[in-house]
Tab-separated table of C-alpha atoms in Angstrom:
chain	number	residue	atom	x	y	z
A	102	MET	CA	67.865	96.617	275.667
A	103	THR	CA	66.995	96.830	279.198
A	104	GLN	CA	66.191	100.361	280.326
A	105	GLN	CA	68.096	101.536	283.284
A	106	PRO	CA	66.036	102.850	286.113
A	107	PRO	CA	66.345	106.604	286.592
A	108	PRO	CA	68.515	107.708	289.404
A	109	SER	CA	66.919	108.685	292.642
A	110	PRO	CA	66.560	112.451	293.244
A	111	PRO	CA	68.496	114.149	296.035
A	112	GLU	CA	66.954	114.281	299.384
A	113	TYR	CA	65.629	117.688	300.479
A	114	PRO	CA	64.427	118.656	303.861
A	115	GLU	CA	60.849	117.967	304.448
A	116	PRO	CA	58.453	120.885	304.178
A	117	SER	CA	56.255	121.964	306.995
A	118	ALA	CA	53.179	120.526	305.257
A	119	GLN	CA	52.644	116.843	305.013
A	120	ALA	CA	54.151	115.470	301.816
A	121	PRO	CA	53.660	112.011	300.274
A	122	GLN	CA	56.176	109.469	301.383
A	123	SER	CA	57.339	108.623	297.887
A	124	SER	CA	57.651	110.332	294.551
A	125	PRO	CA	57.324	108.763	291.117
A	126	TYR	CA	60.267	110.779	289.875
A	127	LEU	CA	63.697	110.051	291.237
A	128	PRO	CA	66.661	112.126	290.049
A	129	PRO	CA	69.696	110.224	288.826
A	130	GLN	CA	72.580	109.526	291.092
A	131	TYR	CA	75.829	110.886	289.652
A	132	PRO	CA	79.043	109.135	290.491
A	133	GLN	CA	81.450	111.220	292.497
A	134	ALA	CA	84.830	112.224	291.111
A	135	PRO	CA	87.668	110.001	292.116
A	136	GLN	CA	89.830	111.357	294.915
A	137	HIS	CA	93.381	112.262	293.984
A	138	PRO	CA	95.741	110.408	296.215
A	139	GLN	CA	98.119	113.440	296.556
A	140	ALA	CA	95.430	116.072	297.133
A	141	PRO	CA	95.170	117.389	300.648
A	142	GLN	CA	92.172	116.547	302.669
A	143	TYR	CA	89.868	119.504	303.041
A	144	PRO	CA	87.208	119.583	305.676
A	145	HIS	CA	83.706	118.954	304.431
A	146	ALA	CA	81.391	121.859	304.159
A	147	SER	CA	78.640	122.046	306.678
A	148	PRO	CA	75.517	120.290	305.342
A	149	TYR	CA	72.833	122.529	304.106
A	150	ALA	CA	69.268	122.033	304.954
A	151	GLN	CA	67.525	119.813	302.559
A	152	ALA	CA	65.317	121.386	299.950
A	153	PRO	CA	61.587	120.898	300.433
A	154	GLN	CA	59.909	118.051	298.527
A	155	HIS	CA	57.267	119.263	296.123
A	156	PRO	CA	53.920	117.475	296.368
A	157	MET	CA	52.337	115.767	293.374
A	158	THR	CA	49.298	117.942	293.478
A	159	PRO	CA	49.717	121.470	292.216
A	160	GLY	CA	49.431	124.246	294.722
A	161	PRO	CA	51.118	127.420	295.742
A	162	PRO	CA	54.819	126.796	296.163
A	163	GLN	CA	56.219	126.988	299.582
A	164	PRO	CA	59.277	129.240	300.063
A	165	PRO	CA	62.348	127.220	300.830
A	166	VAL	CA	63.997	127.529	304.167
A	167	TYR	CA	67.549	128.771	303.654
A	168	PRO	CA	70.221	128.287	306.266
A	169	THR	CA	71.593	131.344	307.990
A	170	ALA	CA	74.884	132.686	306.774
A	171	THR	CA	77.833	131.247	308.576
A	172	GLU	CA	81.532	131.981	308.454
A	173	PRO	CA	83.204	129.939	305.708
A	174	PRO	CA	85.669	127.428	307.030
A	175	ALA	CA	89.335	128.272	306.830
A	176	TYR	CA	90.838	125.970	304.263
A	177	PRO	CA	94.542	125.207	304.589
A	178	THR	CA	96.523	126.496	301.666
A	179	ALA	CA	98.442	124.004	299.667
A	180	THR	CA	102.139	124.187	300.235
A	181	GLN	CA	103.853	124.735	296.905
A	182	PRO	CA	107.236	123.066	296.625
A	183	PRO	CA	110.017	125.648	296.017
A	184	VAL	CA	111.241	125.891	292.467
A	185	ASN	CA	114.874	126.307	293.538
A	186	PRO	CA	115.866	124.663	296.778
A	187	PRO	CA	117.555	127.069	299.207
A	188	ALA	CA	121.304	126.915	299.446
A	189	PRO	CA	122.678	125.385	302.592
A	190	GLU	CA	123.709	127.957	305.176
A	191	PRO	CA	127.504	128.313	305.709
A	192	PRO	CA	128.867	127.087	308.999
A	193	ALA	CA	129.019	129.699	311.723
A	194	TYR	CA	132.646	130.564	312.542
A	195	PRO	CA	133.583	132.174	315.852
A	196	THR	CA	133.933	135.947	315.402
A	197	THR	CA	136.363	138.228	317.182
A	198	PRO	CA	134.516	140.280	319.778
A	199	GLN	CA	134.472	143.958	318.850
A	200	PRO	CA	135.564	146.440	321.550
A	201	THR	CA	132.821	148.482	323.005
A	202	VAL	CA	133.149	152.084	321.880
A	203	THR	CA	131.853	154.550	324.387
A	204	PRO	CA	130.201	157.479	322.623
A	205	PRO	CA	131.717	160.842	323.506
A	206	ALA	CA	129.881	162.869	326.035
A	207	PRO	CA	127.890	165.735	324.568
A	208	PRO	CA	129.599	169.105	324.968
A	209	SER	CA	128.466	171.012	327.956
A	210	SER	CA	126.962	174.402	327.405
A	211	ALA	CA	128.607	175.762	330.543
A	212	PRO	CA	131.929	177.586	329.858
A	213	GLN	CA	134.957	175.557	330.863
A	214	PRO	CA	137.628	177.281	332.953
A	215	PRO	CA	140.948	177.877	331.151
A	216	PRO	CA	143.714	175.401	331.969
A	217	ALA	CA	146.097	176.379	334.712
A	218	PRO	CA	149.609	177.568	333.749
A	219	GLY	CA	151.153	174.328	335.001
A	220	ASP	CA	148.551	172.089	333.331
A	221	PRO	CA	150.037	169.879	330.552
A	222	ALA	CA	146.803	170.449	328.588
A	223	HIS	CA	147.636	174.123	328.196
A	224	PRO	CA	148.270	174.962	324.513
A	225	HIS	CA	151.583	176.640	325.410
A	226	HIS	CA	152.899	173.793	327.531
A	227	ILE	CA	156.143	172.247	326.238
A	228	ALA	CA	157.966	169.042	327.105
A	229	THR	CA	161.239	169.509	328.949
A	230	ASP	CA	162.481	165.896	329.087
A	231	ARG	CA	165.159	166.310	326.431
A	232	GLY	CA	167.826	163.657	326.052
A	233	ARG	CA	171.106	164.356	324.293
A	234	VAL	CA	171.998	168.004	323.711
A	235	HIS	CA	174.175	169.354	320.916
A	236	ILE	CA	176.384	172.262	322.005
A	237	SER	CA	177.393	174.601	319.190
A	238	ALA	CA	180.972	175.755	318.814
A	239	GLN	CA	180.068	179.470	318.836
A	240	GLN	CA	178.415	180.355	322.122
A	241	ARG	CA	178.375	184.151	321.711
A	242	ARG	CA	178.731	186.731	319.003
A	243	THR	CA	178.701	190.501	318.708
A	244	ASP	CA	176.053	191.657	316.271
A	245	ALA	CA	175.575	195.097	314.725
A	246	THR	CA	173.422	196.412	317.554
A	247	ALA	CA	176.098	195.587	320.136
A	248	VAL	CA	178.786	197.307	318.073
A	249	GLY	CA	176.529	200.312	317.490
A	250	ASN	CA	175.810	200.532	321.177
A	251	LEU	CA	179.524	200.678	321.988
A	252	LEU	CA	180.131	203.356	319.361
A	253	LEU	CA	177.314	205.518	320.697
A	254	TYR	CA	178.813	205.341	324.175
A	255	LEU	CA	182.117	206.669	322.845
A	256	PRO	CA	181.329	210.385	323.582
A	257	HIS	CA	180.346	209.420	327.119
A	258	PHE	CA	183.547	207.432	327.432
A	259	LEU	CA	185.670	210.414	326.357
A	260	CYS	CA	183.913	212.713	328.808
A	261	SER	CA	184.427	210.148	331.568
A	262	LEU	CA	188.088	209.857	330.613
A	263	LEU	CA	188.424	213.632	330.945
A	264	VAL	CA	186.806	213.568	334.364
A	265	VAL	CA	189.048	210.693	335.519
A	266	ALA	CA	192.132	212.495	334.205
A	267	LEU	CA	191.189	215.618	336.165
A	268	LEU	CA	190.708	213.538	339.275
A	269	SER	CA	194.065	211.810	338.742
A	270	LEU	CA	195.811	215.164	339.263
A	271	ILE	CA	195.092	214.730	342.927
A	272	PHE	CA	197.469	211.730	343.077
A	273	GLY	CA	200.345	213.589	341.430
A	274	ASP	CA	202.833	211.330	339.720
A	275	LEU	CA	200.725	208.247	340.454
A	276	GLY	CA	197.744	209.698	338.652
A	277	PHE	CA	198.314	207.552	335.550
A	278	LEU	CA	197.869	204.445	337.733
A	279	PHE	CA	194.476	205.768	338.698
A	280	VAL	CA	193.539	206.146	335.004
A	281	LEU	CA	194.798	202.642	334.165
A	282	ALA	CA	192.860	201.148	337.052
A	283	TRP	CA	189.687	202.791	335.782
A	284	LEU	CA	190.255	201.466	332.264
A	285	ALA	CA	190.856	197.944	333.577
A	286	SER	CA	187.734	198.070	335.754
A	287	GLY	CA	185.593	197.227	332.723
A	288	ALA	CA	186.640	193.580	333.108
A	289	LEU	CA	184.542	193.440	336.279
A	290	VAL	CA	181.504	193.182	334.008
A	291	PHE	CA	182.386	189.504	333.436
A	292	HIS	CA	183.582	188.789	336.989
A	293	ARG	CA	181.127	186.505	338.805
A	294	PRO	CA	181.364	188.072	342.308
A	295	ALA	CA	180.988	191.532	340.784
A	296	GLU	CA	177.978	190.292	338.803
A	297	SER	CA	176.391	188.934	341.963
A	298	ALA	CA	176.858	192.259	343.724
A	299	LEU	CA	175.379	194.029	340.707
A	300	ALA	CA	172.367	191.688	340.652
A	301	ARG	CA	171.648	192.135	344.346
A	302	HIS	CA	172.211	195.848	344.888
A	303	LEU	CA	171.521	197.441	341.538
A	304	LEU	CA	168.950	195.134	339.922
A	305	ARG	CA	167.309	194.031	343.199
A	306	LEU	CA	167.463	190.319	342.356
A	307	ARG	CA	167.827	187.293	344.620
A	308	TYR	CA	168.727	183.636	344.283
A	309	PRO	CA	165.738	181.321	343.642
A	310	THR	CA	164.474	178.960	346.327
A	311	PRO	CA	164.688	175.165	345.759
A	312	GLN	CA	161.033	175.113	344.657
A	313	GLU	CA	161.610	178.013	342.269
A	314	ARG	CA	164.764	176.407	340.948
A	315	ALA	CA	162.834	173.206	340.241
A	316	ARG	CA	160.450	175.320	338.195
A	317	LEU	CA	163.080	177.352	336.308
A	318	GLU	CA	165.877	174.895	335.569
A	319	PRO	CA	163.950	172.417	333.335
A	320	VAL	CA	162.626	175.306	331.249
A	321	TRP	CA	166.062	176.913	331.012
A	322	ARG	CA	167.598	173.574	330.030
A	323	GLU	CA	165.101	173.254	327.172
A	324	VAL	CA	165.824	176.793	325.959
A	325	THR	CA	169.594	176.377	325.991
A	326	ALA	CA	169.333	172.923	324.387
A	327	ARG	CA	167.435	174.356	321.441
A	328	ALA	CA	169.994	177.148	321.101
A	329	GLY	CA	172.990	174.831	321.479
A	330	VAL	CA	174.270	176.886	324.413
A	331	GLU	CA	175.778	175.614	327.641
A	332	GLY	CA	173.141	176.632	330.183
A	333	ARG	CA	175.423	176.177	333.201
A	334	ASN	CA	177.402	179.235	332.141
A	335	TYR	CA	174.496	181.459	333.228
A	336	GLU	CA	172.924	182.158	336.592
A	337	LEU	CA	169.168	182.298	337.185
A	338	TRP	CA	167.809	185.047	339.423
A	339	VAL	CA	164.350	186.055	340.645
A	340	GLU	CA	162.882	189.509	341.140
A	341	ASP	CA	160.126	189.903	343.746
A	342	SER	CA	157.693	191.722	341.500
A	343	ASP	CA	154.058	191.232	340.497
A	344	HIS	CA	154.703	192.479	336.971
A	345	LEU	CA	155.592	190.515	333.870
A	346	ASN	CA	159.246	191.240	333.185
A	347	ALA	CA	162.707	189.723	332.772
A	348	VAL	CA	166.265	190.999	332.570
A	349	ALA	CA	169.596	190.010	331.023
A	350	ALA	CA	172.599	191.813	332.494
A	351	ALA	CA	176.376	191.619	332.546
A	352	GLY	CA	177.765	188.436	331.105
A	353	HIS	CA	175.801	185.709	332.875
A	354	ILE	CA	172.694	187.119	334.636
A	355	VAL	CA	169.200	185.954	333.585
A	356	GLY	CA	166.464	187.183	335.878
A	357	VAL	CA	162.683	186.767	335.792
A	358	THR	CA	159.983	188.200	338.006
A	359	ARG	CA	157.993	186.127	340.441
A	360	PHE	CA	154.845	186.823	338.422
A	361	ALA	CA	156.389	185.450	335.210
A	362	MET	CA	157.638	182.353	337.008
A	363	ASN	CA	154.344	181.476	338.728
A	364	GLU	CA	151.671	182.738	336.331
A	365	LEU	CA	153.016	181.852	332.890
A	366	PRO	CA	152.870	178.376	331.315
A	367	ASN	CA	156.272	176.838	330.897
A	368	GLY	CA	156.152	177.500	327.133
A	369	GLU	CA	155.618	181.235	327.624
A	370	LEU	CA	158.212	181.288	330.405
A	371	ALA	CA	160.606	179.595	327.985
A	372	ALA	CA	159.864	182.291	325.391
A	373	VAL	CA	160.738	185.004	327.913
A	374	MET	CA	163.983	183.279	328.877
A	375	ALA	CA	164.848	182.638	325.217
A	376	HIS	CA	164.412	186.379	324.600
A	377	GLU	CA	166.879	187.172	327.384
A	378	LEU	CA	169.277	184.518	326.085
A	379	GLY	CA	169.133	186.321	322.736
A	380	HIS	CA	170.481	189.444	324.459
A	381	HIS	CA	173.415	187.416	325.819
A	382	VAL	CA	174.138	185.553	322.598
A	383	GLY	CA	174.039	188.765	320.547
A	384	GLY	CA	176.293	190.649	322.953
A	385	HIS	CA	173.627	193.211	323.903
A	386	ALA	CA	173.863	192.630	327.653
A	387	TRP	CA	177.590	193.014	328.120
A	388	SER	CA	177.952	195.890	325.634
A	389	SER	CA	175.193	197.885	327.339
A	390	LEU	CA	176.647	197.324	330.794
A	391	LEU	CA	180.194	198.051	329.594
A	392	GLY	CA	179.108	201.302	327.949
A	393	TYR	CA	177.124	202.286	331.019
A	394	TRP	CA	180.109	201.580	333.277
A	395	TYR	CA	182.566	203.699	331.285
A	396	ALA	CA	179.998	206.490	330.987
A	397	LEU	CA	179.381	206.548	334.734
A	398	PRO	CA	182.105	209.113	335.701
A	399	GLY	CA	180.811	211.528	333.084
A	400	ARG	CA	177.219	211.023	334.269
A	401	ILE	CA	178.239	211.693	337.862
A	402	ALA	CA	180.136	214.838	336.831
A	403	TRP	CA	177.095	216.035	334.855
A	404	ARG	CA	174.786	215.577	337.832
A	405	VAL	CA	177.202	217.446	340.095
A	406	LEU	CA	177.413	220.247	337.572
A	407	ARG	CA	173.622	220.474	337.354
A	408	ALA	CA	173.321	220.609	341.133
A	409	VAL	CA	175.976	223.366	341.426
A	410	THR	CA	174.364	225.298	338.601
A	411	GLY	CA	170.989	225.114	340.302
A	412	VAL	CA	172.418	226.414	343.553
A	413	MET	CA	174.183	229.277	341.783
A	414	PHE	CA	170.996	230.190	339.928
A	415	ARG	CA	169.030	230.418	343.161
A	416	ILE	CA	171.789	232.585	344.660
A	417	SER	CA	171.809	234.859	341.605
A	418	ARG	CA	168.087	235.448	341.962
A	419	ALA	CA	168.811	237.122	345.269
A	420	PHE	CA	170.692	239.890	343.423
A	421	SER	CA	167.662	240.673	341.219
A	422	CYS	CA	167.891	240.662	337.450
A	423	PHE	CA	171.518	241.736	337.357
A	424	GLY	CA	172.622	238.598	339.134
A	425	VAL	CA	170.577	236.354	336.789
A	426	VAL	CA	172.070	238.014	333.711
A	427	PHE	CA	175.570	237.701	335.085
A	428	PHE	CA	175.015	234.023	335.862
A	429	GLY	CA	173.637	233.358	332.358
A	430	LEU	CA	176.628	235.049	330.739
A	431	PHE	CA	179.045	233.078	332.885
A	432	VAL	CA	177.468	229.690	332.192
A	433	GLY	CA	177.023	230.453	328.490
A	434	GLY	CA	180.635	231.481	328.087
A	435	LEU	CA	181.822	228.372	329.873
A	436	ALA	CA	179.673	226.127	327.689
A	437	LEU	CA	180.835	227.853	324.511
A	438	ALA	CA	184.477	227.471	325.503
A	439	THR	CA	183.948	223.805	326.288
A	440	ILE	CA	182.203	223.112	322.981
A	441	SER	CA	184.818	224.921	320.929
A	442	SER	CA	187.730	223.288	322.717
A	443	LEU	CA	186.237	219.776	322.408
A	444	TYR	CA	185.224	220.264	318.775
A	445	GLY	CA	181.501	220.105	319.448
A	446	LEU	CA	181.652	216.856	321.379
A	447	PRO	CA	179.211	218.017	324.097
A	448	LEU	CA	176.588	218.670	321.405
A	449	LEU	CA	176.834	215.038	320.369
A	450	ILE	CA	176.172	213.997	323.933
A	451	LEU	CA	172.792	215.730	323.775
A	452	ALA	CA	171.746	213.513	320.849
A	453	VAL	CA	173.253	210.280	322.167
A	454	PRO	CA	170.274	209.294	324.410
A	455	TYR	CA	167.927	209.265	321.418
A	456	ALA	CA	170.350	207.210	319.359
A	457	LEU	CA	170.914	204.784	322.233
A	458	ALA	CA	167.143	204.340	322.618
A	459	ALA	CA	166.834	203.547	318.909
A	460	VAL	CA	169.615	200.958	319.120
A	461	GLY	CA	168.001	199.485	322.236
A	462	ARG	CA	164.710	199.048	320.397
A	463	ARG	CA	166.547	197.306	317.597
A	464	ALA	CA	168.207	194.987	320.097
A	465	GLU	CA	164.780	194.017	321.473
A	466	LEU	CA	163.620	193.060	317.997
A	467	ARG	CA	166.780	190.982	317.519
A	468	ALA	CA	166.117	189.158	320.790
A	469	ASP	CA	162.501	188.512	319.714
A	470	GLN	CA	163.743	186.973	316.481
A	471	HIS	CA	166.178	184.779	318.406
A	472	ALA	CA	163.359	183.399	320.575
A	473	ALA	CA	161.081	182.912	317.563
A	474	ALA	CA	163.798	181.049	315.645
A	475	LEU	CA	163.978	178.543	318.518
A	476	GLY	CA	160.275	177.729	318.065
A	477	PHE	CA	158.768	180.045	320.687
A	478	ALA	CA	157.016	182.493	318.336
A	479	PRO	CA	153.388	181.671	319.405
A	480	MET	CA	154.355	181.741	323.077
A	481	LEU	CA	156.215	185.044	322.666
A	482	ALA	CA	153.207	186.570	320.888
A	483	ALA	CA	151.017	185.559	323.843
A	484	VAL	CA	153.491	187.162	326.263
A	485	LEU	CA	153.498	190.372	324.219
A	486	GLU	CA	149.689	190.395	324.351
A	487	LYS	CA	149.799	190.149	328.145
A	488	LEU	CA	152.375	192.941	328.314
A	489	HIS	CA	150.138	195.085	326.121
A	490	GLN	CA	147.169	194.479	328.413
A	491	GLN	CA	149.327	195.367	331.415
A	492	GLU	CA	150.318	198.657	329.775
A	493	GLN	CA	146.683	199.428	328.967
A	494	ARG	CA	145.700	198.901	332.596
A	495	GLN	CA	148.453	201.292	333.677
A	496	VAL	CA	147.260	203.901	331.169
A	497	ALA	CA	143.691	203.463	332.414
A	498	ALA	CA	144.865	203.958	336.011
A	499	VAL	CA	146.719	207.151	335.073
A	500	THR	CA	143.675	208.404	333.177
A	501	ALA	CA	141.418	207.729	336.154
A	502	ALA	CA	143.871	209.553	338.441
A	503	HIS	CA	143.592	212.637	336.194
A	504	GLY	CA	139.803	212.717	336.375
A	505	GLY	CA	139.161	210.705	333.211
A	506	VAL	CA	141.285	212.951	330.985
A	507	PRO	CA	143.609	210.798	328.835
A	508	VAL	CA	147.271	211.650	329.137
A	509	ALA	CA	148.876	211.697	325.691
A	510	GLU	CA	152.424	210.428	325.307
A	511	SER	CA	154.806	213.122	324.161
A	512	PRO	CA	156.971	212.620	321.045
A	513	VAL	CA	160.116	212.968	323.137
A	514	SER	CA	159.072	210.116	325.430
A	515	ARG	CA	158.377	207.917	322.405
A	516	LEU	CA	161.855	208.671	321.048
A	517	LEU	CA	163.441	207.797	324.380
A	518	ALA	CA	161.508	204.500	324.775
A	519	SER	CA	163.854	201.559	325.220
A	520	HIS	CA	161.364	198.976	323.865
A	521	PRO	CA	159.331	198.996	320.641
A	522	ASP	CA	155.568	199.197	320.897
A	523	TYR	CA	153.394	196.100	320.855
A	524	TYR	CA	152.311	196.374	317.224
A	525	THR	CA	155.871	196.763	315.935
A	526	ARG	CA	157.094	193.694	317.788
A	527	LEU	CA	154.110	191.629	316.665
A	528	HIS	CA	154.668	192.735	313.069
A	529	HIS	CA	158.252	191.422	313.104
A	530	LEU	CA	157.009	188.065	314.435
A	531	GLN	CA	154.555	187.457	311.586
A	532	ALA	CA	157.163	185.636	309.490
A	533	TYR	CA	157.517	183.052	312.287
A	534	LEU	CA	153.803	182.819	313.104
A	535	GLN	CA	152.697	181.905	309.563
A	536	PRO	CA	152.496	178.158	308.785
A	537	GLN	CA	155.471	176.737	306.946
A	538	ARG	CA	154.792	175.537	303.407
C-alpha cells in the first residue's frame, strides 16, 4: 500500500523570533462539512491571529498572542415556519358611526338658586294644556258641615226674626210685607250683581287685570277640569294683599291675594284654588254667607244693646254705688225675663260661636281633602308650610314688640279659631302624601 502523506498542519501566526521556514511535521487537513442547501448563510467569524509556530529546537515556550475580546457578531435567528397557518382576516364591513356622547358636567360646589315660581323646572309646576274636559252631572252638594252650619245659625235666625218682627210694627198693617221681604232677601246670596257688590265693598276684592287673568285662568281651568266642574260658573277676583290667602264667598266668588298669584308656582296656586273650589262644591261658602245674612239683624240689635248698656252704666256711676246696684238689678231682671220667656234660647247663643268655629275648622279639613283628591296634596302641603312660616314670623314680631316676652295664646282664642292648626291639617293630608301601592 502506498502511505498517504500526512496532512499539513494549520497555519499559525509567526512568532516574534525567527522560526524555520518549514517544519517536518504537517498536521492533516480535515475535509469541511458539506453545506446544507437550505441553511441560512451566517457571516464568518473574524479570523483569529494565527498561533505561533514552535521551533524544532527546544527552548522556553513563547506565550501566544491572543486577540483582544471583541463583540460577538449578531447572528440572524432562523425563522421557524408556523405550525398552524393563521386564519385569513374577515373582510372589513362599514360600521355605523356611533354618536358622540358628551360627558355630563361635574356638579358645581356652589349652591344653585331655587327655580322661580314661573319656571317649568319647578317641582310644583303643572301642565295646563288640557284637551277635552269631562263635566260631571253633580256640580254642587251640601255636605254635613254645611248642614251643621245652617243648624247652628238657627238661634241667630230666630233672634233676627224677633228683631225684624218688632221693627215691622212701625209699618202697621204692612208689617208682614216687611218680614216677607227680609226672608226673601236670602236669595241675594246667589245674585251676581249682589255678589259683585259684596266682593268689592265687604271683601275688598277687585277684578283681575288682563295680565293677571292670563295667569289665573289656565290654572283655574286645570283645577275645574280635574274636578269635572264648569269653571265659567265662577268669577275670579284679586285682593291687593302681600299675604298668602284666598277666599270663597257667596255662590260664585273665588278670590286670591296678589302675593299668592305672583309668588306661588302654578301647582301651589292650583292647590289654593282647588281648596276654595272645595268650599263651593261642599256648600260651605253659600251656607256660611246665608247664615251670616239671616243673623245680621240680631247681631246689629246686640251691638246696639251693648252700646246702650254701656252708656247707662257710665250714667249710673254718677249716682255712686246706689246707681250701679240699681242698674245691675234692672239689667239682670230683664235678662232673666228674656231667658225664661224664650226658653233659654239666649243661653244657646252664647255657645254658638264656639260651635260655629268647630264646624268651620271641619269645613277647612274637608276643603283640604277635596284639593288633595284632585292630585294637589304635595302642593297643598307646601302652601301650608309657607302659611306656618308666615304665622311664626307674626308671632316673632309680636314677641319682639312685647320686649321679647312670648305671648301665649289663650284657650278661648284657640276655641274660636276658624282654621285648624298647621299640624292638624298636615296630619289629615298624610293619606294622600304617601305613595300608592
